[in-house]
Amino acid sequence: MSATPIKGKPLADRLRAEVAEEVKTLGRVGLVTVLVGDDPASEVYIRLKHKAATAAGIDATDVRLPADTTEADLLARVSELNGSDDVDAILVQLPLPSQIDEEKVIRAVAPAKDVDGFHPLNAGELYLGRPAIVSATPRGIMALLAEHRIELDGARAVVIGRSDIVGKPIAHLLLQANATVTLCHSHTQDLARHTLDADVLVVAVGVPALVTADMVKERAVVVDVGMNRTDAGLVGDVDPAAAELASAMTPVPGGVGPMTIACLLQNAVVCARYRTGALVYPG
Ligand code: GUN
């Protein structure tokens, strides 16, 4: 039997329509994205984010800086955006060119305007179980699992990948949902031993078909966060043949991807509420 596809678009469309209503109620939500250089993948992501933001009525400004921008110049730009009342939410697209220390830039964004949820304060609140702004992809995954009524309480959840953007935050969100969480990474020995135990398997590593069908437990729920551009097109981190064993599985493309953008827009609304005082930023 083939797995039920956990499609992202229907829920993402609903969330985006809700965001559009909230933007109307708020009057204006200002999002500024900053792209340094001309990385083609980043350009695609920025274009998609702007299209979605504009469609939801968000006032989105696309700041483009040359590839040789200095760290000091970028930090000055971020500081200006932090101080502007017209700006609710700031997104600095990663990766940044090598002359710029990404960590410094992430720390420089005002935590209440950090639409990505990457600032250590936002990461810290999440890890302490008091989510403030949570990065969009993990939030999108949790929303998809809830929408499909996937039982997490007491489930064995295995996450592959320990990135700050997906692996670490999704592990914490699953833990908060009372799953028993194992976080696997590039040094994990005998990966299959872990994955074969997973009721819920989340894969976010960026390696095409890292997880093969023989690594998936029968009736497991599989969330594939991978978006790998290959000669064969866009493929995930999980071999599609795993759908023969899983009970439900996200397709690539069309699974987690649309949710990331919808949740980013939701985060922009959260930032706007912080700025207007409708929500109080923790601390
Ligand atoms: N680069 C890849 N994914 C992301 C993301 O979610 N946010 C930002 N700012 N950069 C990224």
PDB file of C-alpha atoms and ligand atoms in Angstrom:
ATOM      1  CA  MET A   1       0.000   0.000   0.000  1.00  0.00           C
ATOM      2  CA  SER A   2       1.248   3.454  -0.820  1.00  0.00           C
ATOM      3  CA  ALA A   3       1.529   6.235   1.764  1.00  0.00           C
ATOM      4  CA  THR A   4      -1.031   9.007   1.985  1.00  0.00           C
ATOM      5  CA  PRO A   5       0.687  12.108   0.565  1.00  0.00           C
ATOM      6  CA  ILE A   6       0.997  14.915   3.120  1.00  0.00           C
ATOM      7  CA  LYS A   7       0.602  17.794   0.687  1.00  0.00           C
ATOM      8  CA  GLY A   8       1.645  21.229   1.832  1.00  0.00           C
ATOM      9  CA  LYS A   9      -0.225  23.414  -0.598  1.00  0.00           C
ATOM     10  CA  PRO A  10      -3.817  23.076   0.680  1.00  0.00           C
ATOM     11  CA  LEU A  11      -2.864  23.995   4.250  1.00  0.00           C
ATOM     12  CA  ALA A  12      -0.364  26.631   3.081  1.00  0.00           C
ATOM     13  CA  ASP A  13      -3.075  28.271   0.940  1.00  0.00           C
ATOM     14  CA  ARG A  14      -5.410  28.367   3.939  1.00  0.00           C
ATOM     15  CA  LEU A  15      -2.734  29.869   6.191  1.00  0.00           C
ATOM     16  CA  ARG A  16      -1.826  32.447   3.559  1.00  0.00           C
ATOM     17  CA  ALA A  17      -5.492  33.482   3.271  1.00  0.00           C
ATOM     18  CA  GLU A  18      -5.612  33.835   7.084  1.00  0.00           C
ATOM     19  CA  VAL A  19      -2.452  35.953   6.982  1.00  0.00           C
ATOM     20  CA  ALA A  20      -4.057  38.196   4.341  1.00  0.00           C
ATOM     21  CA  GLU A  21      -7.038  38.756   6.682  1.00  0.00           C
ATOM     22  CA  GLU A  22      -4.725  39.519   9.600  1.00  0.00           C
ATOM     23  CA  VAL A  23      -2.729  41.973   7.505  1.00  0.00           C
ATOM     24  CA  LYS A  24      -5.986  43.806   6.695  1.00  0.00           C
ATOM     25  CA  THR A  25      -6.836  43.997  10.392  1.00  0.00           C
ATOM     26  CA  LEU A  26      -3.351  45.257  11.278  1.00  0.00           C
ATOM     27  CA  GLY A  27      -3.411  47.874   8.520  1.00  0.00           C
ATOM     28  CA  ARG A  28       0.160  47.377   7.383  1.00  0.00           C
ATOM     29  CA  VAL A  29       2.884  44.762   7.832  1.00  0.00           C
ATOM     30  CA  GLY A  30       6.347  45.734   6.605  1.00  0.00           C
ATOM     31  CA  LEU A  31       8.820  43.008   5.677  1.00  0.00           C
ATOM     32  CA  VAL A  32      12.329  43.754   4.434  1.00  0.00           C
ATOM     33  CA  THR A  33      14.453  41.037   2.874  1.00  0.00           C
ATOM     34  CA  VAL A  34      18.177  41.552   2.363  1.00  0.00           C
ATOM     35  CA  LEU A  35      20.023  39.548  -0.264  1.00  0.00           C
ATOM     36  CA  VAL A  36      23.788  39.984  -0.499  1.00  0.00           C
ATOM     37  CA  GLY A  37      25.303  38.829  -3.787  1.00  0.00           C
ATOM     38  CA  ASP A  38      23.671  36.840  -6.565  1.00  0.00           C
ATOM     39  CA  ASP A  39      23.497  33.214  -5.451  1.00  0.00           C
ATOM     40  CA  PRO A  40      20.948  31.762  -7.915  1.00  0.00           C
ATOM     41  CA  ALA A  41      19.170  29.533  -5.360  1.00  0.00           C
ATOM     42  CA  SER A  42      18.837  32.470  -2.945  1.00  0.00           C
ATOM     43  CA  GLU A  43      17.435  34.620  -5.750  1.00  0.00           C
ATOM     44  CA  VAL A  44      14.743  32.007  -6.373  1.00  0.00           C
ATOM     45  CA  TYR A  45      13.851  31.830  -2.664  1.00  0.00           C
ATOM     46  CA  ILE A  46      13.693  35.619  -2.359  1.00  0.00           C
ATOM     47  CA  ARG A  47      11.463  35.854  -5.425  1.00  0.00           C
ATOM     48  CA  LEU A  48       9.068  33.238  -4.011  1.00  0.00           C
ATOM     49  CA  LYS A  49       8.979  34.936  -0.611  1.00  0.00           C
ATOM     50  CA  HIS A  50       8.194  38.312  -2.182  1.00  0.00           C
ATOM     51  CA  LYS A  51       5.491  36.914  -4.407  1.00  0.00           C
ATOM     52  CA  ALA A  52       3.776  35.262  -1.445  1.00  0.00           C
ATOM     53  CA  ALA A  53       4.205  38.292   0.827  1.00  0.00           C
ATOM     54  CA  THR A  54       2.785  40.681  -1.740  1.00  0.00           C
ATOM     55  CA  ALA A  55      -0.155  38.360  -2.445  1.00  0.00           C
ATOM     56  CA  ALA A  56      -0.964  38.433   1.290  1.00  0.00           C
ATOM     57  CA  GLY A  57      -0.916  42.240   1.310  1.00  0.00           C
ATOM     58  CA  ILE A  58       2.416  42.476   3.133  1.00  0.00           C
ATOM     59  CA  ASP A  59       4.496  45.494   2.203  1.00  0.00           C
ATOM     60  CA  ALA A  60       7.685  43.700   1.135  1.00  0.00           C
ATOM     61  CA  THR A  61      10.907  45.545   0.325  1.00  0.00           C
ATOM     62  CA  ASP A  62      13.639  43.733  -1.578  1.00  0.00           C
ATOM     63  CA  VAL A  63      17.072  45.073  -0.579  1.00  0.00           C
ATOM     64  CA  ARG A  64      19.880  43.847  -2.847  1.00  0.00           C
ATOM     65  CA  LEU A  65      23.495  44.431  -1.897  1.00  0.00           C
ATOM     66  CA  PRO A  66      26.584  43.633  -3.982  1.00  0.00           C
ATOM     67  CA  ALA A  67      28.569  40.443  -3.330  1.00  0.00           C
ATOM     68  CA  ASP A  68      31.528  42.471  -2.019  1.00  0.00           C
ATOM     69  CA  THR A  69      29.479  44.221   0.692  1.00  0.00           C
ATOM     70  CA  THR A  70      31.523  44.446   3.890  1.00  0.00           C
ATOM     71  CA  GLU A  71      30.336  43.042   7.199  1.00  0.00           C
ATOM     72  CA  ALA A  72      30.337  46.567   8.662  1.00  0.00           C
ATOM     73  CA  ASP A  73      28.100  47.842   5.857  1.00  0.00           C
ATOM     74  CA  LEU A  74      25.643  44.997   6.276  1.00  0.00           C
ATOM     75  CA  LEU A  75      25.569  45.451  10.062  1.00  0.00           C
ATOM     76  CA  ALA A  76      24.924  49.176   9.575  1.00  0.00           C
ATOM     77  CA  ARG A  77      22.054  48.380   7.221  1.00  0.00           C
ATOM     78  CA  VAL A  78      20.537  45.923   9.695  1.00  0.00           C
ATOM     79  CA  SER A  79      20.846  48.486  12.482  1.00  0.00           C
ATOM     80  CA  GLU A  80      18.994  51.032  10.349  1.00  0.00           C
ATOM     81  CA  LEU A  81      16.182  48.518   9.719  1.00  0.00           C
ATOM     82  CA  ASN A  82      16.043  47.662  13.436  1.00  0.00           C
ATOM     83  CA  GLY A  83      15.417  51.327  14.216  1.00  0.00           C
ATOM     84  CA  SER A  84      12.790  51.946  11.534  1.00  0.00           C
ATOM     85  CA  ASP A  85       9.124  52.052  12.573  1.00  0.00           C
ATOM     86  CA  ASP A  86       8.191  51.142   8.998  1.00  0.00           C
ATOM     87  CA  VAL A  87       9.882  47.766   9.370  1.00  0.00           C
ATOM     88  CA  ASP A  88       8.139  45.002  11.284  1.00  0.00           C
ATOM     89  CA  ALA A  89      10.147  42.027  10.064  1.00  0.00           C
ATOM     90  CA  ILE A  90      13.701  41.574   8.775  1.00  0.00           C
ATOM     91  CA  LEU A  91      15.016  38.613   6.785  1.00  0.00           C
ATOM     92  CA  VAL A  92      18.679  38.389   5.816  1.00  0.00           C
ATOM     93  CA  GLN A  93      18.923  35.609   3.262  1.00  0.00           C
ATOM     94  CA  LEU A  94      21.570  32.957   4.017  1.00  0.00           C
ATOM     95  CA  PRO A  95      24.189  31.963   3.042  1.00  0.00           C
ATOM     96  CA  LEU A  96      26.135  35.221   3.152  1.00  0.00           C
ATOM     97  CA  PRO A  97      29.383  35.789   1.224  1.00  0.00           C
ATOM     98  CA  SER A  98      32.484  34.482   3.020  1.00  0.00           C
ATOM     99  CA  GLN A  99      33.784  37.920   4.132  1.00  0.00           C
ATOM    100  CA  ILE A 100      30.702  38.275   6.383  1.00  0.00           C
ATOM    101  CA  ASP A 101      30.308  36.440   9.688  1.00  0.00           C
ATOM    102  CA  GLU A 102      26.774  35.031   9.538  1.00  0.00           C
ATOM    103  CA  GLU A 103      26.518  34.599  13.267  1.00  0.00           C
ATOM    104  CA  LYS A 104      27.259  38.294  13.857  1.00  0.00           C
ATOM    105  CA  VAL A 105      24.543  39.294  11.417  1.00  0.00           C
ATOM    106  CA  ILE A 106      21.997  36.909  12.935  1.00  0.00           C
ATOM    107  CA  ARG A 107      22.751  38.369  16.380  1.00  0.00           C
ATOM    108  CA  ALA A 108      22.451  41.916  15.033  1.00  0.00           C
ATOM    109  CA  VAL A 109      18.802  41.588  13.940  1.00  0.00           C
ATOM    110  CA  ALA A 110      16.434  42.894  16.645  1.00  0.00           C
ATOM    111  CA  PRO A 111      14.931  39.721  18.191  1.00  0.00           C
ATOM    112  CA  ALA A 112      11.347  40.983  17.860  1.00  0.00           C
ATOM    113  CA  LYS A 113      11.911  41.684  14.125  1.00  0.00           C
ATOM    114  CA  ASP A 114      13.714  38.389  13.502  1.00  0.00           C
ATOM    115  CA  VAL A 115      11.137  36.857  11.145  1.00  0.00           C
ATOM    116  CA  ASP A 116      13.371  33.780  10.649  1.00  0.00           C
ATOM    117  CA  GLY A 117      13.561  33.042  14.375  1.00  0.00           C
ATOM    118  CA  PHE A 118      17.335  32.529  14.055  1.00  0.00           C
ATOM    119  CA  HIS A 119      18.443  34.994  16.763  1.00  0.00           C
ATOM    120  CA  PRO A 120      19.851  33.226  19.868  1.00  0.00           C
ATOM    121  CA  LEU A 121      17.072  34.755  21.990  1.00  0.00           C
ATOM    122  CA  ASN A 122      14.390  33.222  19.779  1.00  0.00           C
ATOM    123  CA  ALA A 123      16.253  29.914  19.569  1.00  0.00           C
ATOM    124  CA  GLY A 124      16.709  29.988  23.347  1.00  0.00           C
ATOM    125  CA  GLU A 125      13.046  30.669  24.104  1.00  0.00           C
ATOM    126  CA  LEU A 126      12.135  27.747  21.853  1.00  0.00           C
ATOM    127  CA  TYR A 127      14.582  25.402  23.538  1.00  0.00           C
ATOM    128  CA  LEU A 128      13.185  26.415  26.948  1.00  0.00           C
ATOM    129  CA  GLY A 129       9.678  25.597  25.738  1.00  0.00           C
ATOM    130  CA  ARG A 130       8.485  29.214  25.538  1.00  0.00           C
ATOM    131  CA  PRO A 131       8.366  29.767  21.797  1.00  0.00           C
ATOM    132  CA  ALA A 132       8.582  33.406  20.642  1.00  0.00           C
ATOM    133  CA  ILE A 133       9.418  33.530  16.933  1.00  0.00           C
ATOM    134  CA  VAL A 134      10.006  29.990  15.654  1.00  0.00           C
ATOM    135  CA  SER A 135      11.697  29.438  12.299  1.00  0.00           C
ATOM    136  CA  ALA A 136       9.300  28.816   9.480  1.00  0.00           C
ATOM    137  CA  THR A 137      10.186  25.320   8.271  1.00  0.00           C
ATOM    138  CA  PRO A 138       9.888  23.595  11.681  1.00  0.00           C
ATOM    139  CA  ARG A 139       6.658  25.467  12.341  1.00  0.00           C
ATOM    140  CA  GLY A 140       5.357  24.352   8.968  1.00  0.00           C
ATOM    141  CA  ILE A 141       6.219  20.727   9.691  1.00  0.00           C
ATOM    142  CA  MET A 142       4.392  20.803  13.034  1.00  0.00           C
ATOM    143  CA  ALA A 143       1.352  22.411  11.387  1.00  0.00           C
ATOM    144  CA  LEU A 144       1.314  19.690   8.711  1.00  0.00           C
ATOM    145  CA  LEU A 145       1.553  16.914  11.310  1.00  0.00           C
ATOM    146  CA  ALA A 146      -1.284  18.499  13.315  1.00  0.00           C
ATOM    147  CA  GLU A 147      -3.420  18.919  10.191  1.00  0.00           C
ATOM    148  CA  HIS A 148      -3.010  15.214   9.413  1.00  0.00           C
ATOM    149  CA  ARG A 149      -3.717  14.299  13.060  1.00  0.00           C
ATOM    150  CA  ILE A 150      -0.409  12.492  13.457  1.00  0.00           C
ATOM    151  CA  GLU A 151      -0.107  11.283  17.057  1.00  0.00           C
ATOM    152  CA  LEU A 152       3.124  12.640  18.556  1.00  0.00           C
ATOM    153  CA  ASP A 153       2.499  12.048  22.265  1.00  0.00           C
ATOM    154  CA  GLY A 154       4.666   9.048  23.154  1.00  0.00           C
ATOM    155  CA  ALA A 155       5.699   8.490  19.527  1.00  0.00           C
ATOM    156  CA  ARG A 156       9.303   7.691  18.657  1.00  0.00           C
ATOM    157  CA  ALA A 157      10.465  10.583  16.497  1.00  0.00           C
ATOM    158  CA  VAL A 158      13.779  10.465  14.678  1.00  0.00           C
ATOM    159  CA  VAL A 159      15.221  13.618  13.107  1.00  0.00           C
ATOM    160  CA  ILE A 160      18.139  13.353  10.693  1.00  0.00           C
ATOM    161  CA  GLY A 161      20.129  16.590  10.413  1.00  0.00           C
ATOM    162  CA  ARG A 162      21.174  18.968  13.187  1.00  0.00           C
ATOM    163  CA  SER A 163      21.035  22.320  11.408  1.00  0.00           C
ATOM    164  CA  ASP A 164      20.079  25.454  13.329  1.00  0.00           C
ATOM    165  CA  ILE A 165      17.381  26.148  10.736  1.00  0.00           C
ATOM    166  CA  VAL A 166      15.523  22.812  10.780  1.00  0.00           C
ATOM    167  CA  GLY A 167      17.033  19.861  12.674  1.00  0.00           C
ATOM    168  CA  LYS A 168      17.568  21.397  16.099  1.00  0.00           C
ATOM    169  CA  PRO A 169      14.320  23.400  16.261  1.00  0.00           C
ATOM    170  CA  ILE A 170      12.108  20.570  14.949  1.00  0.00           C
ATOM    171  CA  ALA A 171      13.664  18.197  17.503  1.00  0.00           C
ATOM    172  CA  HIS A 172      12.645  20.613  20.264  1.00  0.00           C
ATOM    173  CA  LEU A 173       9.132  21.108  18.908  1.00  0.00           C
ATOM    174  CA  LEU A 174       8.645  17.323  18.711  1.00  0.00           C
ATOM    175  CA  LEU A 175       9.939  17.015  22.269  1.00  0.00           C
ATOM    176  CA  GLN A 176       7.457  19.658  23.403  1.00  0.00           C
ATOM    177  CA  ALA A 177       4.739  17.580  21.754  1.00  0.00           C
ATOM    178  CA  ASN A 178       5.834  14.710  24.033  1.00  0.00           C
ATOM    179  CA  ALA A 179       7.538  12.579  21.400  1.00  0.00           C
ATOM    180  CA  THR A 180      10.652  10.612  22.339  1.00  0.00           C
ATOM    181  CA  VAL A 181      13.191  12.287  20.105  1.00  0.00           C
ATOM    182  CA  THR A 182      16.436  11.002  18.618  1.00  0.00           C
ATOM    183  CA  LEU A 183      18.546  13.514  16.719  1.00  0.00           C
ATOM    184  CA  CYS A 184      20.834  11.854  14.167  1.00  0.00           C
ATOM    185  CA  HIS A 185      23.622  13.577  12.217  1.00  0.00           C
ATOM    186  CA  SER A 186      26.651  12.968  10.033  1.00  0.00           C
ATOM    187  CA  HIS A 187      28.541  11.171  12.821  1.00  0.00           C
ATOM    188  CA  THR A 188      25.664   8.851  13.759  1.00  0.00           C
ATOM    189  CA  GLN A 189      26.658   5.223  13.430  1.00  0.00           C
ATOM    190  CA  ASP A 190      24.267   2.724  11.900  1.00  0.00           C
ATOM    191  CA  LEU A 191      21.649   5.273  10.886  1.00  0.00           C
ATOM    192  CA  ALA A 192      19.179   2.561   9.858  1.00  0.00           C
ATOM    193  CA  ARG A 193      19.115   1.212  13.415  1.00  0.00           C
ATOM    194  CA  HIS A 194      17.582   4.519  14.462  1.00  0.00           C
ATOM    195  CA  THR A 195      15.346   5.163  11.475  1.00  0.00           C
ATOM    196  CA  LEU A 196      13.820   1.678  11.611  1.00  0.00           C
ATOM    197  CA  ASP A 197      12.567   2.545  15.088  1.00  0.00           C
ATOM    198  CA  ALA A 198      10.911   5.793  14.012  1.00  0.00           C
ATOM    199  CA  ASP A 199       7.144   6.261  14.114  1.00  0.00           C
ATOM    200  CA  VAL A 200       7.803   9.756  12.788  1.00  0.00           C
ATOM    201  CA  LEU A 201      10.900  10.350  10.663  1.00  0.00           C
ATOM    202  CA  VAL A 202      11.988  13.880   9.727  1.00  0.00           C
ATOM    203  CA  VAL A 203      14.860  14.135   7.248  1.00  0.00           C
ATOM    204  CA  ALA A 204      16.622  17.481   6.694  1.00  0.00           C
ATOM    205  CA  VAL A 205      20.145  16.962   5.435  1.00  0.00           C
ATOM    206  CA  GLY A 206      20.267  17.943   1.764  1.00  0.00           C
ATOM    207  CA  VAL A 207      21.499  14.591   0.432  1.00  0.00           C
ATOM    208  CA  PRO A 208      19.386  13.069  -2.365  1.00  0.00           C
ATOM    209  CA  ALA A 209      17.781   9.764  -1.325  1.00  0.00           C
ATOM    210  CA  LEU A 210      19.873   9.465   1.856  1.00  0.00           C
ATOM    211  CA  VAL A 211      16.995   7.505   3.358  1.00  0.00           C
ATOM    212  CA  THR A 212      16.119   4.433   1.333  1.00  0.00           C
ATOM    213  CA  ALA A 213      12.953   2.364   1.590  1.00  0.00           C
ATOM    214  CA  ASP A 214      14.700  -0.353   3.635  1.00  0.00           C
ATOM    215  CA  MET A 215      15.439   2.251   6.343  1.00  0.00           C
ATOM    216  CA  VAL A 216      11.782   3.086   6.959  1.00  0.00           C
ATOM    217  CA  LYS A 217       9.589   1.327   9.512  1.00  0.00           C
ATOM    218  CA  GLU A 218       6.308  -0.008   8.231  1.00  0.00           C
ATOM    219  CA  ARG A 219       3.460   2.528   8.736  1.00  0.00           C
ATOM    220  CA  ALA A 220       5.872   5.315   9.710  1.00  0.00           C
ATOM    221  CA  VAL A 221       5.099   8.954   8.965  1.00  0.00           C
ATOM    222  CA  VAL A 222       7.905  10.432   6.861  1.00  0.00           C
ATOM    223  CA  VAL A 223       8.610  14.157   6.513  1.00  0.00           C
ATOM    224  CA  ASP A 224      11.130  14.932   3.771  1.00  0.00           C
ATOM    225  CA  VAL A 225      12.574  18.439   4.095  1.00  0.00           C
ATOM    226  CA  GLY A 226      15.172  17.921   1.352  1.00  0.00           C
ATOM    227  CA  MET A 227      15.121  20.129  -1.753  1.00  0.00           C
ATOM    228  CA  ASN A 228      17.989  18.920  -3.894  1.00  0.00           C
ATOM    229  CA  ARG A 229      18.423  20.196  -7.426  1.00  0.00           C
ATOM    230  CA  THR A 230      19.723  17.279  -9.514  1.00  0.00           C
ATOM    231  CA  ASP A 231      19.880  16.416 -13.204  1.00  0.00           C
ATOM    232  CA  ALA A 232      16.675  14.476 -12.593  1.00  0.00           C
ATOM    233  CA  GLY A 233      14.975  17.612 -11.214  1.00  0.00           C
ATOM    234  CA  LEU A 234      14.087  18.567  -7.650  1.00  0.00           C
ATOM    235  CA  VAL A 235      14.397  15.561  -5.330  1.00  0.00           C
ATOM    236  CA  GLY A 236      14.135  15.051  -1.588  1.00  0.00           C
ATOM    237  CA  ASP A 237      16.341  13.355   0.995  1.00  0.00           C
ATOM    238  CA  VAL A 238      14.098  10.281   1.002  1.00  0.00           C
ATOM    239  CA  ASP A 239      13.813   7.768  -1.828  1.00  0.00           C
ATOM    240  CA  PRO A 240      10.189   8.030  -3.071  1.00  0.00           C
ATOM    241  CA  ALA A 241      10.061   4.200  -2.890  1.00  0.00           C
ATOM    242  CA  ALA A 242       9.770   4.634   0.898  1.00  0.00           C
ATOM    243  CA  ALA A 243       6.137   5.575   0.250  1.00  0.00           C
ATOM    244  CA  GLU A 244       5.443   1.844  -0.179  1.00  0.00           C
ATOM    245  CA  LEU A 245       6.164   1.334   3.535  1.00  0.00           C
ATOM    246  CA  ALA A 246       5.160   4.613   5.132  1.00  0.00           C
ATOM    247  CA  SER A 247       1.583   5.346   6.174  1.00  0.00           C
ATOM    248  CA  ALA A 248       1.976   9.005   5.216  1.00  0.00           C
ATOM    249  CA  MET A 249       4.762  10.935   3.552  1.00  0.00           C
ATOM    250  CA  THR A 250       5.425  14.466   2.314  1.00  0.00           C
ATOM    251  CA  PRO A 251       6.073  14.705  -1.442  1.00  0.00           C
ATOM    252  CA  VAL A 252       9.014  16.677  -2.886  1.00  0.00           C
ATOM    253  CA  PRO A 253       8.192  19.153  -4.265  1.00  0.00           C
ATOM    254  CA  GLY A 254       4.832  20.171  -2.776  1.00  0.00           C
ATOM    255  CA  GLY A 255       5.212  18.950   0.798  1.00  0.00           C
ATOM    256  CA  VAL A 256       7.137  21.010   3.329  1.00  0.00           C
ATOM    257  CA  GLY A 257       8.202  23.719   0.827  1.00  0.00           C
ATOM    258  CA  PRO A 258       4.881  25.579   0.549  1.00  0.00           C
ATOM    259  CA  MET A 259       4.516  25.492   4.342  1.00  0.00           C
ATOM    260  CA  THR A 260       7.831  27.257   4.888  1.00  0.00           C
ATOM    261  CA  ILE A 261       6.668  30.294   2.974  1.00  0.00           C
ATOM    262  CA  ALA A 262       3.217  30.352   4.607  1.00  0.00           C
ATOM    263  CA  CYS A 263       4.781  30.161   8.078  1.00  0.00           C
ATOM    264  CA  LEU A 264       7.271  32.884   7.217  1.00  0.00           C
ATOM    265  CA  LEU A 265       4.309  35.156   6.429  1.00  0.00           C
ATOM    266  CA  GLN A 266       2.695  34.157   9.730  1.00  0.00           C
ATOM    267  CA  ASN A 267       5.923  35.133  11.460  1.00  0.00           C
ATOM    268  CA  ALA A 268       5.828  38.543   9.773  1.00  0.00           C
ATOM    269  CA  VAL A 269       2.387  39.050  11.328  1.00  0.00           C
ATOM    270  CA  VAL A 270       3.767  38.007  14.730  1.00  0.00           C
ATOM    271  CA  CYS A 271       6.584  40.568  14.314  1.00  0.00           C
ATOM    272  CA  ALA A 272       4.019  43.270  13.460  1.00  0.00           C
ATOM    273  CA  ARG A 273       2.109  42.433  16.638  1.00  0.00           C
ATOM    274  CA  TYR A 274       5.305  42.807  18.663  1.00  0.00           C
ATOM    275  CA  ARG A 275       6.005  46.184  17.107  1.00  0.00           C
ATOM    276  CA  THR A 276       2.513  47.532  17.728  1.00  0.00           C
ATOM    277  CA  GLY A 277       2.455  46.167  21.281  1.00  0.00           C
ATOM    278  CA  ALA A 278      -0.456  43.772  20.575  1.00  0.00           C
ATOM    279  CA  LEU A 279       1.977  41.060  21.671  1.00  0.00           C
ATOM    280  CA  VAL A 280       4.711  41.512  24.235  1.00  0.00           C
ATOM    281  CA  TYR A 281       8.110  40.093  23.345  1.00  0.00           C
ATOM    282  CA  PRO A 282       9.352  37.817  26.169  1.00  0.00           C
ATOM    283  CA  GLY A 283      11.967  39.184  28.531  1.00  0.00           C
TER     284      GLY A 283
HETATM  285  N1  GUN B   1      18.541  30.169   3.422  1.00  0.00           N
HETATM  286  C1  GUN B   1      17.970  28.949   3.306  1.00  0.00           C
HETATM  287  N2  GUN B   1      16.844  28.884   4.041  1.00  0.00           N
HETATM  288  C2  GUN B   1      16.707  30.091   4.634  1.00  0.00           C
HETATM  289  C3  GUN B   1      15.733  30.636   5.498  1.00  0.00           C
HETATM  290  O1  GUN B   1      14.767  29.993   5.916  1.00  0.00           O
HETATM  291  N3  GUN B   1      15.938  31.930   5.884  1.00  0.00           N
HETATM  292  C4  GUN B   1      17.000  32.652   5.472  1.00  0.00           C
HETATM  293  N4  GUN B   1      17.117  33.892   5.930  1.00  0.00           N
HETATM  294  N5  GUN B   1      17.924  32.172   4.659  1.00  0.00           N
HETATM  295  C5  GUN B   1      17.765  30.894   4.245  1.00  0.00           C
END
